[in-house]
PDB file of C-alpha atoms in Angstrom:
ATOM      1  CA  UNK A 163       0.000   0.000   0.000  1.00  0.00           C
ATOM      2  CA  UNK A 164       1.452   3.325  -1.061  1.00  0.00           C
ATOM      3  CA  UNK A 165       1.906   5.876   1.714  1.00  0.00           C
ATOM      4  CA  UNK A 166       2.726   9.541   1.150  1.00  0.00           C
ATOM      5  CA  UNK A 167       4.173  12.000   3.650  1.00  0.00           C
ATOM      6  CA  UNK A 168       4.489  15.725   2.912  1.00  0.00           C
ATOM      7  CA  UNK A 169       6.955  18.107   4.509  1.00  0.00           C
ATOM      8  CA  UNK A 170       8.307  21.606   4.009  1.00  0.00           C
ATOM      9  CA  UNK A 171       5.332  23.744   4.890  1.00  0.00           C
ATOM     10  CA  UNK A 172       5.556  26.771   7.156  1.00  0.00           C
ATOM     11  CA  UNK A 173       5.143  30.500   7.460  1.00  0.00           C
ATOM     12  CA  UNK A 174       6.576  32.671   4.693  1.00  0.00           C
ATOM     13  CA  UNK A 175       6.272  36.335   3.782  1.00  0.00           C
ATOM     14  CA  UNK A 176       4.563  37.428   0.564  1.00  0.00           C
ATOM     15  CA  UNK A 177       6.969  37.147  -2.336  1.00  0.00           C
ATOM     16  CA  UNK A 178       8.938  34.400  -0.626  1.00  0.00           C
ATOM     17  CA  UNK A 179       9.569  30.797  -1.625  1.00  0.00           C
ATOM     18  CA  UNK A 180       9.034  27.350  -0.192  1.00  0.00           C
ATOM     19  CA  UNK A 181       9.811  23.871  -1.430  1.00  0.00           C
ATOM     20  CA  UNK A 182       7.421  21.119  -0.459  1.00  0.00           C
ATOM     21  CA  UNK A 183       8.495  17.498  -0.486  1.00  0.00           C
ATOM     22  CA  UNK A 184       6.447  14.322  -0.570  1.00  0.00           C
ATOM     23  CA  UNK A 185       8.138  11.034   0.240  1.00  0.00           C
ATOM     24  CA  UNK A 186       6.561   7.723  -0.683  1.00  0.00           C
ATOM     25  CA  UNK A 187       6.854   4.330   0.969  1.00  0.00           C
ATOM     26  CA  UNK A 188       5.246   0.965   0.449  1.00  0.00           C
ATOM     27  CA  UNK A 189       5.631   1.082  -3.317  1.00  0.00           C
ATOM     28  CA  UNK A 190       7.815   2.733  -5.922  1.00  0.00           C
ATOM     29  CA  UNK A 191       6.587   5.851  -7.658  1.00  0.00           C
ATOM     30  CA  UNK A 192       7.893   4.938 -11.107  1.00  0.00           C
ATOM     31  CA  UNK A 193       4.466   3.748 -12.221  1.00  0.00           C
ATOM     32  CA  UNK A 194       2.403   6.454 -10.582  1.00  0.00           C
ATOM     33  CA  UNK A 195       1.194   9.791 -11.844  1.00  0.00           C
ATOM     34  CA  UNK A 196       1.625  12.411  -9.136  1.00  0.00           C
ATOM     35  CA  UNK A 197      -0.021  15.673  -8.176  1.00  0.00           C
ATOM     36  CA  UNK A 198      -0.188  18.452  -5.628  1.00  0.00           C
ATOM     37  CA  UNK A 199      -3.472  19.779  -4.300  1.00  0.00           C
ATOM     38  CA  UNK A 200      -4.314  22.450  -1.787  1.00  0.00           C
ATOM     39  CA  UNK A 201      -7.280  23.292   0.370  1.00  0.00           C
ATOM     40  CA  UNK A 202      -7.860  26.693   1.914  1.00  0.00           C
ATOM     41  CA  UNK A 203     -10.257  27.135   4.858  1.00  0.00           C
ATOM     42  CA  UNK A 204     -13.853  26.897   3.695  1.00  0.00           C
ATOM     43  CA  UNK A 205     -12.815  26.016   0.148  1.00  0.00           C
ATOM     44  CA  UNK A 206     -12.852  22.851  -1.904  1.00  0.00           C
ATOM     45  CA  UNK A 207      -9.641  20.976  -2.520  1.00  0.00           C
ATOM     46  CA  UNK A 208      -7.964  22.335  -5.663  1.00  0.00           C
ATOM     47  CA  UNK A 209      -5.552  20.552  -7.976  1.00  0.00           C
ATOM     48  CA  UNK A 210      -2.613  22.831  -8.689  1.00  0.00           C
ATOM     49  CA  UNK A 211       0.076  20.727 -10.376  1.00  0.00           C
ATOM     50  CA  UNK A 212       0.539  17.237 -11.736  1.00  0.00           C
ATOM     51  CA  UNK A 213       3.274  15.268 -13.441  1.00  0.00           C
ATOM     52  CA  UNK A 214       3.149  11.946 -15.235  1.00  0.00           C
ATOM     53  CA  UNK A 215       5.581   9.058 -15.142  1.00  0.00           C
ATOM     54  CA  UNK A 216       8.864   9.893 -16.817  1.00  0.00           C
ATOM     55  CA  UNK A 217       8.499  13.591 -15.980  1.00  0.00           C
ATOM     56  CA  UNK A 218       6.216  14.109 -18.940  1.00  0.00           C
ATOM     57  CA  UNK A 219       3.310  16.460 -19.470  1.00  0.00           C
ATOM     58  CA  UNK A 220       3.362  18.648 -16.335  1.00  0.00           C
ATOM     59  CA  UNK A 221       0.150  20.622 -15.890  1.00  0.00           C
ATOM     60  CA  UNK A 222      -0.654  23.584 -13.688  1.00  0.00           C
ATOM     61  CA  UNK A 223      -3.697  25.433 -12.478  1.00  0.00           C
ATOM     62  CA  UNK A 224      -3.874  28.970 -13.808  1.00  0.00           C
ATOM     63  CA  UNK A 225      -3.595  30.275 -10.255  1.00  0.00           C
ATOM     64  CA  UNK A 226      -0.014  28.959  -9.895  1.00  0.00           C
ATOM     65  CA  UNK A 227       1.263  28.793 -13.477  1.00  0.00           C
ATOM     66  CA  UNK A 228       4.628  30.511 -13.815  1.00  0.00           C
ATOM     67  CA  UNK A 229       5.208  30.546 -10.046  1.00  0.00           C
ATOM     68  CA  UNK A 230       5.109  26.872  -9.007  1.00  0.00           C
ATOM     69  CA  UNK A 231       7.075  23.946 -10.435  1.00  0.00           C
ATOM     70  CA  UNK A 232       6.401  20.256  -9.859  1.00  0.00           C
ATOM     71  CA  UNK A 233       9.251  17.784 -10.182  1.00  0.00           C
ATOM     72  CA  UNK A 234       9.778  14.159  -9.288  1.00  0.00           C
ATOM     73  CA  UNK A 235      12.809  12.075  -8.408  1.00  0.00           C
ATOM     74  CA  UNK A 236      12.002   8.414  -8.823  1.00  0.00           C
ATOM     75  CA  UNK A 237      15.391   7.421  -7.399  1.00  0.00           C
ATOM     76  CA  UNK A 238      14.381   9.120  -4.148  1.00  0.00           C
ATOM     77  CA  UNK A 239      10.760   8.003  -4.447  1.00  0.00           C
ATOM     78  CA  UNK A 240       9.693  11.606  -4.011  1.00  0.00           C
ATOM     79  CA  UNK A 241       7.824  14.460  -5.616  1.00  0.00           C
ATOM     80  CA  UNK A 242       8.427  18.145  -4.988  1.00  0.00           C
ATOM     81  CA  UNK A 243       6.653  21.462  -5.384  1.00  0.00           C
ATOM     82  CA  UNK A 244       8.822  24.551  -5.708  1.00  0.00           C
ATOM     83  CA  UNK A 245       6.729  27.607  -4.880  1.00  0.00           C
ATOM     84  CA  UNK A 246       8.024  31.057  -5.753  1.00  0.00           C
ATOM     85  CA  UNK A 247       6.383  34.456  -5.578  1.00  0.00           C
ATOM     86  CA  UNK A 248       4.040  33.318  -2.845  1.00  0.00           C
ATOM     87  CA  UNK A 249       0.889  35.316  -2.214  1.00  0.00           C
ATOM     88  CA  UNK A 250      -1.460  35.423   0.783  1.00  0.00           C
ATOM     89  CA  UNK A 251      -4.051  33.594  -1.320  1.00  0.00           C
ATOM     90  CA  UNK A 252      -1.660  30.629  -1.528  1.00  0.00           C
ATOM     91  CA  UNK A 253      -2.304  29.986   2.159  1.00  0.00           C
ATOM     92  CA  UNK A 254      -3.696  26.460   2.443  1.00  0.00           C
ATOM     93  CA  UNK A 255      -2.973  22.902   3.455  1.00  0.00           C
ATOM     94  CA  UNK A 256      -1.049  21.261   0.633  1.00  0.00           C
ATOM     95  CA  UNK A 257      -1.448  17.582  -0.219  1.00  0.00           C
ATOM     96  CA  UNK A 258       0.397  15.265  -2.541  1.00  0.00           C
ATOM     97  CA  UNK A 259      -1.497  12.526  -4.333  1.00  0.00           C
ATOM     98  CA  UNK A 260      -0.774   9.523  -6.537  1.00  0.00           C
ATOM     99  CA  UNK A 261      -2.551   7.220  -8.951  1.00  0.00           C
ATOM    100  CA  UNK A 262      -1.351   4.311 -11.057  1.00  0.00           C
ATOM    101  CA  UNK A 263      -0.403   5.582 -14.485  1.00  0.00           C
ATOM    102  CA  UNK A 264      -2.869   3.209 -16.153  1.00  0.00           C
ATOM    103  CA  UNK A 265      -5.776   4.645 -14.167  1.00  0.00           C
ATOM    104  CA  UNK A 266      -5.812   8.349 -14.867  1.00  0.00           C
ATOM    105  CA  UNK A 267      -4.114  11.731 -14.949  1.00  0.00           C
ATOM    106  CA  UNK A 268      -4.993  15.364 -14.423  1.00  0.00           C
ATOM    107  CA  UNK A 269      -5.907  17.913 -11.754  1.00  0.00           C
ATOM    108  CA  UNK A 270      -9.192  16.442 -10.571  1.00  0.00           C
ATOM    109  CA  UNK A 271      -9.466  15.101  -7.042  1.00  0.00           C
ATOM    110  CA  UNK A 272     -11.470  12.133  -8.327  1.00  0.00           C
ATOM    111  CA  UNK A 273      -8.464  10.868 -10.299  1.00  0.00           C
ATOM    112  CA  UNK A 274      -6.222  10.055  -7.332  1.00  0.00           C
ATOM    113  CA  UNK A 275      -6.310   7.056  -5.041  1.00  0.00           C
ATOM    114  CA  UNK A 276      -3.522   7.822  -2.580  1.00  0.00           C
ATOM    115  CA  UNK A 277      -3.179  10.953  -0.458  1.00  0.00           C
ATOM    116  CA  UNK A 278      -0.781  12.341   2.090  1.00  0.00           C
ATOM    117  CA  UNK A 279      -1.847  13.936   5.360  1.00  0.00           C
ATOM    118  CA  UNK A 280      -1.011  17.464   4.226  1.00  0.00           C
ATOM    119  CA  UNK A 281       1.405  20.211   5.189  1.00  0.00           C
ATOM    120  CA  UNK A 282       0.283  23.732   6.056  1.00  0.00           C
ATOM    121  CA  UNK A 283       1.558  26.774   4.178  1.00  0.00           C
ATOM    122  CA  UNK A 284       0.833  30.242   5.520  1.00  0.00           C
ATOM    123  CA  UNK A 285       1.758  33.327   3.510  1.00  0.00           C
ATOM    124  CA  UNK A 286       1.595  36.408   5.667  1.00  0.00           C
ATOM    125  CA  UNK A 287       3.625  39.433   6.658  1.00  0.00           C
TER     126      UNK A 287
END
C-alpha cells in the first residue's frame, strides 16, 4: 500500500519561496502519476500541479502557473513542489497525491487514489 508524507510547509512572507516534499513508501513511484493539491479554509480541494511518469506532461492550475514547479525524483521516491512568488491567497494545506499511471491523470481530485496527510503553508507578513 502506497503511503505519502508531505513536509516543508511553514510561514513565509509574501513574495517568498518554499519547497514542499512528498516522500513515498510501500511502493515505488515509477508507475504512478503524481499531483499536488491544496485546500484553503472553507474552500474545496484544488488541484494545482501534476506530473506523469517519466516527468512528462506537467500541468498547472492557472492560479499557480509561472510561479510553481512540480518535479519528481524516482530514485528518491519523491515528488516536490517549488513555490516562488508566494501570495497570501496561496495559504492552504497542501497535499500530494498519486494514482497508477494506467488509471488516470490530471488535476481532478477524483483521479487520485492515494493521499498524504497534508502540510500547512501560511503566507503572511
